[in-house]
């Protein structure tokens, strides 16, 4: 966890779990897996569990950190918090009772806004009825290309105050995306060694779809060798729209 984050759409990160496994094309150049290997070598206690070398890596095995659950309670000033920047809360190896404990912390700290992002949308939809959804939890799914559209359908089953899509890294066009019940869309290109290029037309089309649907649009980056290499301008301006949470959300 960190008091501050360099991610443009959040303010802090909180990792009550760490580790993950690659499951789709968007995971191929996972920044968290690379960072976990470095943190393990540095002796960080949270990154000493190794994952399956076929899907994970050194220091990136799934691990629970109950001692981290109290961290948001110690943050007195309100902040926007990205939950599990180094993991996926809905990974199959994270037990339901632990996910419920994480949700309990989020409910008990209403001064903060929590952003939870998963690629495991099917498990998210399965567990959603067994979770207590407070109004300060925003729930998102990653949709990097056409093959992952079904994640949005699962997201619509979730009674979150804000539902959002992270189209990052955007690896292909997402034409005629169904944005019913989706409050926010983040788009961005891939960065780092071996980054895959993003066609500007894919981003412009998503921006236009959001405008037609009334969905807030946030353009994070073009990507490149470093995250900021290509800048953030789209058609000569930045796009930093944020969603307006619903008081009570219902599945669509």
PDB file of C-alpha atoms in Angstrom:
ATOM      1  CA  UNK A   1       0.000   0.000   0.000  1.00  0.00           C
ATOM      2  CA  UNK A   2       1.103   3.572  -0.484  1.00  0.00           C
ATOM      3  CA  UNK A   3       0.039   6.976   0.776  1.00  0.00           C
ATOM      4  CA  UNK A   4       0.266   8.346  -2.769  1.00  0.00           C
ATOM      5  CA  UNK A   5      -0.024   6.866  -6.237  1.00  0.00           C
ATOM      6  CA  UNK A   6       1.319   7.946  -9.630  1.00  0.00           C
ATOM      7  CA  UNK A   7      -1.779   6.477 -11.304  1.00  0.00           C
ATOM      8  CA  UNK A   8      -3.665   9.416 -12.773  1.00  0.00           C
ATOM      9  CA  UNK A   9      -7.170   8.306 -11.764  1.00  0.00           C
ATOM     10  CA  UNK A  10      -6.518   7.539  -8.106  1.00  0.00           C
ATOM     11  CA  UNK A  11      -4.699   8.974  -5.088  1.00  0.00           C
ATOM     12  CA  UNK A  12      -3.443   5.989  -3.079  1.00  0.00           C
ATOM     13  CA  UNK A  13      -3.094   2.217  -3.310  1.00  0.00           C
ATOM     14  CA  UNK A  14      -3.964  -0.464  -0.751  1.00  0.00           C
ATOM     15  CA  UNK A  15      -2.924  -4.096  -1.126  1.00  0.00           C
ATOM     16  CA  UNK A  16      -4.610  -6.409   1.407  1.00  0.00           C
ATOM     17  CA  UNK A  17      -3.567  -9.194  -0.981  1.00  0.00           C
ATOM     18  CA  UNK A  18      -0.676  -9.521  -3.422  1.00  0.00           C
ATOM     19  CA  UNK A  19       0.031 -11.820  -6.336  1.00  0.00           C
ATOM     20  CA  UNK A  20      -1.923 -12.978  -9.353  1.00  0.00           C
ATOM     21  CA  UNK A  21      -1.871 -15.168 -12.487  1.00  0.00           C
ATOM     22  CA  UNK A  22      -2.056 -14.110 -16.121  1.00  0.00           C
ATOM     23  CA  UNK A  23      -5.388 -15.049 -17.685  1.00  0.00           C
ATOM     24  CA  UNK A  24      -5.753 -12.974 -20.873  1.00  0.00           C
ATOM     25  CA  UNK A  25      -3.804 -10.929 -23.415  1.00  0.00           C
ATOM     26  CA  UNK A  26      -3.893  -7.806 -21.265  1.00  0.00           C
ATOM     27  CA  UNK A  27      -1.735  -9.621 -18.698  1.00  0.00           C
ATOM     28  CA  UNK A  28       1.130 -10.453 -21.063  1.00  0.00           C
ATOM     29  CA  UNK A  29       3.346  -7.549 -19.975  1.00  0.00           C
ATOM     30  CA  UNK A  30       2.072  -7.267 -16.384  1.00  0.00           C
ATOM     31  CA  UNK A  31       3.825  -4.407 -14.574  1.00  0.00           C
ATOM     32  CA  UNK A  32       2.879  -5.839 -11.169  1.00  0.00           C
ATOM     33  CA  UNK A  33       4.564  -9.165 -11.868  1.00  0.00           C
ATOM     34  CA  UNK A  34       7.792  -7.417 -12.877  1.00  0.00           C
ATOM     35  CA  UNK A  35       7.652  -5.207  -9.791  1.00  0.00           C
ATOM     36  CA  UNK A  36       6.972  -8.164  -7.484  1.00  0.00           C
ATOM     37  CA  UNK A  37      10.131  -9.912  -8.684  1.00  0.00           C
ATOM     38  CA  UNK A  38      12.139  -6.790  -7.857  1.00  0.00           C
ATOM     39  CA  UNK A  39      10.495  -6.418  -4.438  1.00  0.00           C
ATOM     40  CA  UNK A  40      11.212 -10.054  -3.608  1.00  0.00           C
ATOM     41  CA  UNK A  41      14.898  -9.521  -4.417  1.00  0.00           C
ATOM     42  CA  UNK A  42      14.880  -6.469  -2.143  1.00  0.00           C
ATOM     43  CA  UNK A  43      13.583  -8.625   0.706  1.00  0.00           C
ATOM     44  CA  UNK A  44      10.074  -7.161   0.957  1.00  0.00           C
ATOM     45  CA  UNK A  45       8.105  -9.455   3.253  1.00  0.00           C
ATOM     46  CA  UNK A  46       4.897  -9.172   1.211  1.00  0.00           C
ATOM     47  CA  UNK A  47       6.560 -10.580  -1.908  1.00  0.00           C
ATOM     48  CA  UNK A  48       8.204 -13.798  -0.774  1.00  0.00           C
ATOM     49  CA  UNK A  49       5.521 -16.141  -2.141  1.00  0.00           C
ATOM     50  CA  UNK A  50       6.368 -17.393  -5.620  1.00  0.00           C
ATOM     51  CA  UNK A  51       3.724 -18.095  -8.237  1.00  0.00           C
ATOM     52  CA  UNK A  52       3.429 -20.730 -10.947  1.00  0.00           C
ATOM     53  CA  UNK A  53       6.186 -19.838 -13.473  1.00  0.00           C
ATOM     54  CA  UNK A  54       3.773 -20.553 -16.341  1.00  0.00           C
ATOM     55  CA  UNK A  55       1.279 -17.854 -15.289  1.00  0.00           C
ATOM     56  CA  UNK A  56       2.917 -15.871 -12.494  1.00  0.00           C
ATOM     57  CA  UNK A  57       6.454 -15.423 -11.208  1.00  0.00           C
ATOM     58  CA  UNK A  58       8.894 -14.801  -8.399  1.00  0.00           C
ATOM     59  CA  UNK A  59       7.261 -12.997  -5.506  1.00  0.00           C
ATOM     60  CA  UNK A  60       3.926 -12.912  -7.320  1.00  0.00           C
ATOM     61  CA  UNK A  61       2.152 -15.887  -5.809  1.00  0.00           C
ATOM     62  CA  UNK A  62      -1.212 -15.048  -4.260  1.00  0.00           C
ATOM     63  CA  UNK A  63      -0.789 -14.093  -0.599  1.00  0.00           C
ATOM     64  CA  UNK A  64      -3.184 -12.641   1.983  1.00  0.00           C
ATOM     65  CA  UNK A  65      -2.033  -9.834   4.274  1.00  0.00           C
ATOM     66  CA  UNK A  66      -4.454  -9.495   7.207  1.00  0.00           C
ATOM     67  CA  UNK A  67      -2.050  -7.048   8.858  1.00  0.00           C
ATOM     68  CA  UNK A  68      -2.789  -4.619   6.002  1.00  0.00           C
ATOM     69  CA  UNK A  69      -6.531  -4.550   6.618  1.00  0.00           C
ATOM     70  CA  UNK A  70      -6.294  -1.734   9.152  1.00  0.00           C
ATOM     71  CA  UNK A  71      -4.284   0.608   6.940  1.00  0.00           C
ATOM     72  CA  UNK A  72      -7.243   2.651   5.574  1.00  0.00           C
ATOM     73  CA  UNK A  73      -8.521   3.140   9.108  1.00  0.00           C
ATOM     74  CA  UNK A  74      -5.302   4.981   9.905  1.00  0.00           C
ATOM     75  CA  UNK A  75      -5.714   7.385   6.982  1.00  0.00           C
ATOM     76  CA  UNK A  76      -7.591  10.271   8.552  1.00  0.00           C
ATOM     77  CA  UNK A  77      -7.943  12.457   5.472  1.00  0.00           C
ATOM     78  CA  UNK A  78     -10.353  11.253   2.762  1.00  0.00           C
ATOM     79  CA  UNK A  79      -8.686   9.795  -0.292  1.00  0.00           C
ATOM     80  CA  UNK A  80      -9.465   7.822  -3.417  1.00  0.00           C
ATOM     81  CA  UNK A  81      -7.927   4.360  -3.049  1.00  0.00           C
ATOM     82  CA  UNK A  82      -7.106   1.790  -5.742  1.00  0.00           C
ATOM     83  CA  UNK A  83      -7.584  -1.588  -4.071  1.00  0.00           C
ATOM     84  CA  UNK A  84      -5.052  -4.279  -4.989  1.00  0.00           C
ATOM     85  CA  UNK A  85      -2.812  -2.590  -7.509  1.00  0.00           C
ATOM     86  CA  UNK A  86      -0.599  -5.678  -7.042  1.00  0.00           C
ATOM     87  CA  UNK A  87      -3.286  -8.361  -7.131  1.00  0.00           C
ATOM     88  CA  UNK A  88      -6.879  -9.202  -8.071  1.00  0.00           C
ATOM     89  CA  UNK A  89      -9.352  -9.330  -5.183  1.00  0.00           C
ATOM     90  CA  UNK A  90     -11.519 -11.831  -7.060  1.00  0.00           C
ATOM     91  CA  UNK A  91      -8.750 -14.337  -7.781  1.00  0.00           C
ATOM     92  CA  UNK A  92      -9.944 -17.895  -7.134  1.00  0.00           C
ATOM     93  CA  UNK A  93      -7.356 -18.384  -4.372  1.00  0.00           C
ATOM     94  CA  UNK A  94      -8.687 -15.494  -2.293  1.00  0.00           C
ATOM     95  CA  UNK A  95     -11.406 -16.965  -0.030  1.00  0.00           C
ATOM     96  CA  UNK A  96     -14.854 -15.403   0.131  1.00  0.00           C
ATOM     97  CA  UNK A  97     -14.516 -14.689   3.848  1.00  0.00           C
ATOM     98  CA  UNK A  98     -11.367 -12.661   3.194  1.00  0.00           C
ATOM     99  CA  UNK A  99     -13.041 -10.692   0.394  1.00  0.00           C
ATOM    100  CA  UNK A 100     -15.842  -9.976   2.879  1.00  0.00           C
ATOM    101  CA  UNK A 101     -13.293  -8.696   5.390  1.00  0.00           C
ATOM    102  CA  UNK A 102     -11.914  -6.304   2.789  1.00  0.00           C
ATOM    103  CA  UNK A 103     -15.432  -5.067   2.041  1.00  0.00           C
ATOM    104  CA  UNK A 104     -16.073  -4.619   5.759  1.00  0.00           C
ATOM    105  CA  UNK A 105     -13.056  -2.299   6.010  1.00  0.00           C
ATOM    106  CA  UNK A 106     -14.320  -0.281   3.053  1.00  0.00           C
ATOM    107  CA  UNK A 107     -17.776   0.051   4.634  1.00  0.00           C
ATOM    108  CA  UNK A 108     -16.269   1.094   7.976  1.00  0.00           C
ATOM    109  CA  UNK A 109     -14.229   3.894   6.362  1.00  0.00           C
ATOM    110  CA  UNK A 110     -16.831   5.881   4.395  1.00  0.00           C
ATOM    111  CA  UNK A 111     -14.528   8.919   4.190  1.00  0.00           C
ATOM    112  CA  UNK A 112     -12.544   7.093   1.496  1.00  0.00           C
ATOM    113  CA  UNK A 113     -13.585   6.139  -2.036  1.00  0.00           C
ATOM    114  CA  UNK A 114     -12.419   2.673  -3.097  1.00  0.00           C
ATOM    115  CA  UNK A 115     -11.787   1.580  -6.694  1.00  0.00           C
ATOM    116  CA  UNK A 116     -11.702  -2.199  -7.168  1.00  0.00           C
ATOM    117  CA  UNK A 117     -10.661  -3.605 -10.559  1.00  0.00           C
ATOM    118  CA  UNK A 118     -10.793  -7.231 -11.673  1.00  0.00           C
ATOM    119  CA  UNK A 119     -10.274  -9.409 -14.726  1.00  0.00           C
ATOM    120  CA  UNK A 120     -12.195 -12.217 -13.003  1.00  0.00           C
ATOM    121  CA  UNK A 121     -15.625 -10.836 -13.737  1.00  0.00           C
ATOM    122  CA  UNK A 122     -17.426 -14.180 -13.585  1.00  0.00           C
ATOM    123  CA  UNK A 123     -16.311 -14.749  -9.986  1.00  0.00           C
ATOM    124  CA  UNK A 124     -17.156 -11.143  -9.186  1.00  0.00           C
ATOM    125  CA  UNK A 125     -20.747 -11.686 -10.327  1.00  0.00           C
ATOM    126  CA  UNK A 126     -20.940 -14.988  -8.443  1.00  0.00           C
ATOM    127  CA  UNK A 127     -19.757 -13.481  -5.143  1.00  0.00           C
ATOM    128  CA  UNK A 128     -21.531 -10.118  -5.445  1.00  0.00           C
ATOM    129  CA  UNK A 129     -24.768 -11.231  -3.700  1.00  0.00           C
ATOM    130  CA  UNK A 130     -22.706 -12.381  -0.706  1.00  0.00           C
ATOM    131  CA  UNK A 131     -20.960  -9.025  -0.299  1.00  0.00           C
ATOM    132  CA  UNK A 132     -22.199  -5.929   1.503  1.00  0.00           C
ATOM    133  CA  UNK A 133     -21.807  -3.150  -1.071  1.00  0.00           C
ATOM    134  CA  UNK A 134     -21.272   0.270   0.533  1.00  0.00           C
ATOM    135  CA  UNK A 135     -21.798   3.429  -1.506  1.00  0.00           C
ATOM    136  CA  UNK A 136     -18.066   4.302  -1.435  1.00  0.00           C
ATOM    137  CA  UNK A 137     -17.012   1.261  -3.485  1.00  0.00           C
ATOM    138  CA  UNK A 138     -16.540   1.608  -7.245  1.00  0.00           C
ATOM    139  CA  UNK A 139     -16.291  -1.694  -9.132  1.00  0.00           C
ATOM    140  CA  UNK A 140     -14.546  -2.127 -12.476  1.00  0.00           C
ATOM    141  CA  UNK A 141     -13.525  -4.780 -14.989  1.00  0.00           C
ATOM    142  CA  UNK A 142     -10.625  -4.801 -17.445  1.00  0.00           C
ATOM    143  CA  UNK A 143     -11.610  -5.092 -21.116  1.00  0.00           C
ATOM    144  CA  UNK A 144      -8.558  -4.977 -23.339  1.00  0.00           C
ATOM    145  CA  UNK A 145     -10.040  -6.266 -26.598  1.00  0.00           C
ATOM    146  CA  UNK A 146     -13.107  -7.812 -28.235  1.00  0.00           C
ATOM    147  CA  UNK A 147     -12.562 -11.200 -26.596  1.00  0.00           C
ATOM    148  CA  UNK A 148     -13.334  -9.792 -23.130  1.00  0.00           C
ATOM    149  CA  UNK A 149     -16.704  -8.100 -23.763  1.00  0.00           C
ATOM    150  CA  UNK A 150     -18.468 -10.618 -21.525  1.00  0.00           C
ATOM    151  CA  UNK A 151     -16.779  -9.049 -18.508  1.00  0.00           C
ATOM    152  CA  UNK A 152     -19.032  -6.016 -18.942  1.00  0.00           C
ATOM    153  CA  UNK A 153     -22.157  -8.192 -18.787  1.00  0.00           C
ATOM    154  CA  UNK A 154     -20.939  -9.639 -15.480  1.00  0.00           C
ATOM    155  CA  UNK A 155     -20.217  -6.136 -14.201  1.00  0.00           C
ATOM    156  CA  UNK A 156     -23.828  -5.114 -14.828  1.00  0.00           C
ATOM    157  CA  UNK A 157     -24.929  -7.731 -12.288  1.00  0.00           C
ATOM    158  CA  UNK A 158     -23.053  -5.936  -9.509  1.00  0.00           C
ATOM    159  CA  UNK A 159     -24.862  -3.383  -7.271  1.00  0.00           C
ATOM    160  CA  UNK A 160     -21.951  -0.947  -7.044  1.00  0.00           C
ATOM    161  CA  UNK A 161     -22.403   2.821  -6.724  1.00  0.00           C
ATOM    162  CA  UNK A 162     -20.101   3.200  -9.739  1.00  0.00           C
ATOM    163  CA  UNK A 163     -19.418   0.591 -12.403  1.00  0.00           C
ATOM    164  CA  UNK A 164     -16.426   1.183 -14.627  1.00  0.00           C
ATOM    165  CA  UNK A 165     -14.394  -0.306 -17.463  1.00  0.00           C
ATOM    166  CA  UNK A 166     -10.622  -0.157 -17.714  1.00  0.00           C
ATOM    167  CA  UNK A 167      -9.712  -0.461 -21.400  1.00  0.00           C
ATOM    168  CA  UNK A 168      -6.016  -0.564 -20.591  1.00  0.00           C
ATOM    169  CA  UNK A 169      -3.880  -1.736 -22.171  1.00  0.00           C
ATOM    170  CA  UNK A 170      -6.225  -1.241 -25.105  1.00  0.00           C
ATOM    171  CA  UNK A 171      -5.126  -3.914 -27.583  1.00  0.00           C
ATOM    172  CA  UNK A 172      -7.844  -3.646 -30.209  1.00  0.00           C
ATOM    173  CA  UNK A 173     -11.040  -1.841 -31.178  1.00  0.00           C
ATOM    174  CA  UNK A 174     -14.143  -2.077 -28.989  1.00  0.00           C
ATOM    175  CA  UNK A 175     -16.797  -1.057 -31.502  1.00  0.00           C
ATOM    176  CA  UNK A 176     -20.415  -0.675 -30.356  1.00  0.00           C
ATOM    177  CA  UNK A 177     -19.594  -1.464 -26.737  1.00  0.00           C
ATOM    178  CA  UNK A 178     -22.709  -1.811 -24.587  1.00  0.00           C
ATOM    179  CA  UNK A 179     -22.307   0.931 -21.971  1.00  0.00           C
ATOM    180  CA  UNK A 180     -25.720   0.536 -20.343  1.00  0.00           C
ATOM    181  CA  UNK A 181     -25.175   0.707 -16.582  1.00  0.00           C
ATOM    182  CA  UNK A 182     -21.516   1.708 -16.991  1.00  0.00           C
ATOM    183  CA  UNK A 183     -20.642   5.035 -15.351  1.00  0.00           C
ATOM    184  CA  UNK A 184     -16.989   5.466 -16.266  1.00  0.00           C
ATOM    185  CA  UNK A 185     -14.488   4.240 -18.846  1.00  0.00           C
ATOM    186  CA  UNK A 186     -10.703   4.536 -18.560  1.00  0.00           C
ATOM    187  CA  UNK A 187      -8.646   4.007 -21.716  1.00  0.00           C
ATOM    188  CA  UNK A 188      -4.893   3.776 -22.083  1.00  0.00           C
ATOM    189  CA  UNK A 189      -2.037   2.319 -24.055  1.00  0.00           C
ATOM    190  CA  UNK A 190       0.547  -0.190 -22.877  1.00  0.00           C
ATOM    191  CA  UNK A 191       3.928   0.915 -21.565  1.00  0.00           C
ATOM    192  CA  UNK A 192       7.256  -0.732 -20.832  1.00  0.00           C
ATOM    193  CA  UNK A 193       9.552  -3.079 -22.782  1.00  0.00           C
ATOM    194  CA  UNK A 194       7.683  -4.894 -25.530  1.00  0.00           C
ATOM    195  CA  UNK A 195       4.673  -2.594 -25.314  1.00  0.00           C
ATOM    196  CA  UNK A 196       2.068  -3.149 -28.013  1.00  0.00           C
ATOM    197  CA  UNK A 197       0.970  -0.052 -29.986  1.00  0.00           C
ATOM    198  CA  UNK A 198      -2.515   1.399 -29.671  1.00  0.00           C
ATOM    199  CA  UNK A 199      -4.344   2.755 -32.712  1.00  0.00           C
ATOM    200  CA  UNK A 200      -5.606   6.318 -32.067  1.00  0.00           C
ATOM    201  CA  UNK A 201      -8.852   5.406 -33.835  1.00  0.00           C
ATOM    202  CA  UNK A 202      -9.644   2.857 -31.104  1.00  0.00           C
ATOM    203  CA  UNK A 203      -9.393   5.544 -28.419  1.00  0.00           C
ATOM    204  CA  UNK A 204     -11.339   8.184 -30.326  1.00  0.00           C
ATOM    205  CA  UNK A 205     -14.133   5.705 -30.965  1.00  0.00           C
ATOM    206  CA  UNK A 206     -14.391   4.837 -27.263  1.00  0.00           C
ATOM    207  CA  UNK A 207     -14.446   8.540 -26.373  1.00  0.00           C
ATOM    208  CA  UNK A 208     -17.279   9.110 -28.858  1.00  0.00           C
ATOM    209  CA  UNK A 209     -19.212   6.108 -27.560  1.00  0.00           C
ATOM    210  CA  UNK A 210     -18.932   7.454 -24.009  1.00  0.00           C
ATOM    211  CA  UNK A 211     -20.185  10.869 -25.084  1.00  0.00           C
ATOM    212  CA  UNK A 212     -23.240   9.310 -26.729  1.00  0.00           C
ATOM    213  CA  UNK A 213     -23.966   7.073 -23.730  1.00  0.00           C
ATOM    214  CA  UNK A 214     -23.381   9.709 -21.051  1.00  0.00           C
ATOM    215  CA  UNK A 215     -20.490   7.690 -19.618  1.00  0.00           C
ATOM    216  CA  UNK A 216     -17.578   9.617 -18.082  1.00  0.00           C
ATOM    217  CA  UNK A 217     -14.377   9.162 -20.119  1.00  0.00           C
ATOM    218  CA  UNK A 218     -10.821   9.233 -18.759  1.00  0.00           C
ATOM    219  CA  UNK A 219      -7.821   8.954 -21.091  1.00  0.00           C
ATOM    220  CA  UNK A 220      -4.821   7.850 -19.059  1.00  0.00           C
ATOM    221  CA  UNK A 221      -1.931   7.647 -21.548  1.00  0.00           C
ATOM    222  CA  UNK A 222      -0.762   6.704 -25.033  1.00  0.00           C
ATOM    223  CA  UNK A 223       1.969   4.493 -23.574  1.00  0.00           C
ATOM    224  CA  UNK A 224       5.377   3.684 -24.942  1.00  0.00           C
ATOM    225  CA  UNK A 225       8.752   2.835 -23.468  1.00  0.00           C
ATOM    226  CA  UNK A 226       7.659   4.583 -20.267  1.00  0.00           C
ATOM    227  CA  UNK A 227       4.089   5.324 -19.109  1.00  0.00           C
ATOM    228  CA  UNK A 228       4.412   9.033 -19.865  1.00  0.00           C
ATOM    229  CA  UNK A 229       6.405   8.669 -23.094  1.00  0.00           C
ATOM    230  CA  UNK A 230       3.462   9.383 -25.388  1.00  0.00           C
ATOM    231  CA  UNK A 231       1.733  11.930 -23.206  1.00  0.00           C
ATOM    232  CA  UNK A 232      -1.994  12.150 -22.434  1.00  0.00           C
ATOM    233  CA  UNK A 233      -3.428  14.473 -25.072  1.00  0.00           C
ATOM    234  CA  UNK A 234      -6.276  13.215 -27.245  1.00  0.00           C
ATOM    235  CA  UNK A 235      -7.408  15.622 -29.966  1.00  0.00           C
ATOM    236  CA  UNK A 236      -5.391  18.379 -28.340  1.00  0.00           C
ATOM    237  CA  UNK A 237      -6.706  18.080 -24.773  1.00  0.00           C
ATOM    238  CA  UNK A 238      -6.729  15.875 -21.706  1.00  0.00           C
ATOM    239  CA  UNK A 239      -9.819  13.847 -20.789  1.00  0.00           C
ATOM    240  CA  UNK A 240     -10.154  13.510 -17.023  1.00  0.00           C
ATOM    241  CA  UNK A 241     -13.873  12.998 -16.574  1.00  0.00           C
ATOM    242  CA  UNK A 242     -14.971  11.318 -13.346  1.00  0.00           C
ATOM    243  CA  UNK A 243     -18.248   9.503 -12.626  1.00  0.00           C
ATOM    244  CA  UNK A 244     -21.052  10.620 -10.342  1.00  0.00           C
ATOM    245  CA  UNK A 245     -21.847   7.783  -7.875  1.00  0.00           C
ATOM    246  CA  UNK A 246     -25.397   6.602  -7.379  1.00  0.00           C
ATOM    247  CA  UNK A 247     -26.692   6.584  -3.816  1.00  0.00           C
ATOM    248  CA  UNK A 248     -28.101   3.107  -4.264  1.00  0.00           C
ATOM    249  CA  UNK A 249     -27.201   0.986  -7.275  1.00  0.00           C
ATOM    250  CA  UNK A 250     -29.125  -1.936  -8.668  1.00  0.00           C
ATOM    251  CA  UNK A 251     -28.139  -4.523 -11.226  1.00  0.00           C
ATOM    252  CA  UNK A 252     -29.193  -3.610 -14.771  1.00  0.00           C
TER     253      UNK A 252
END
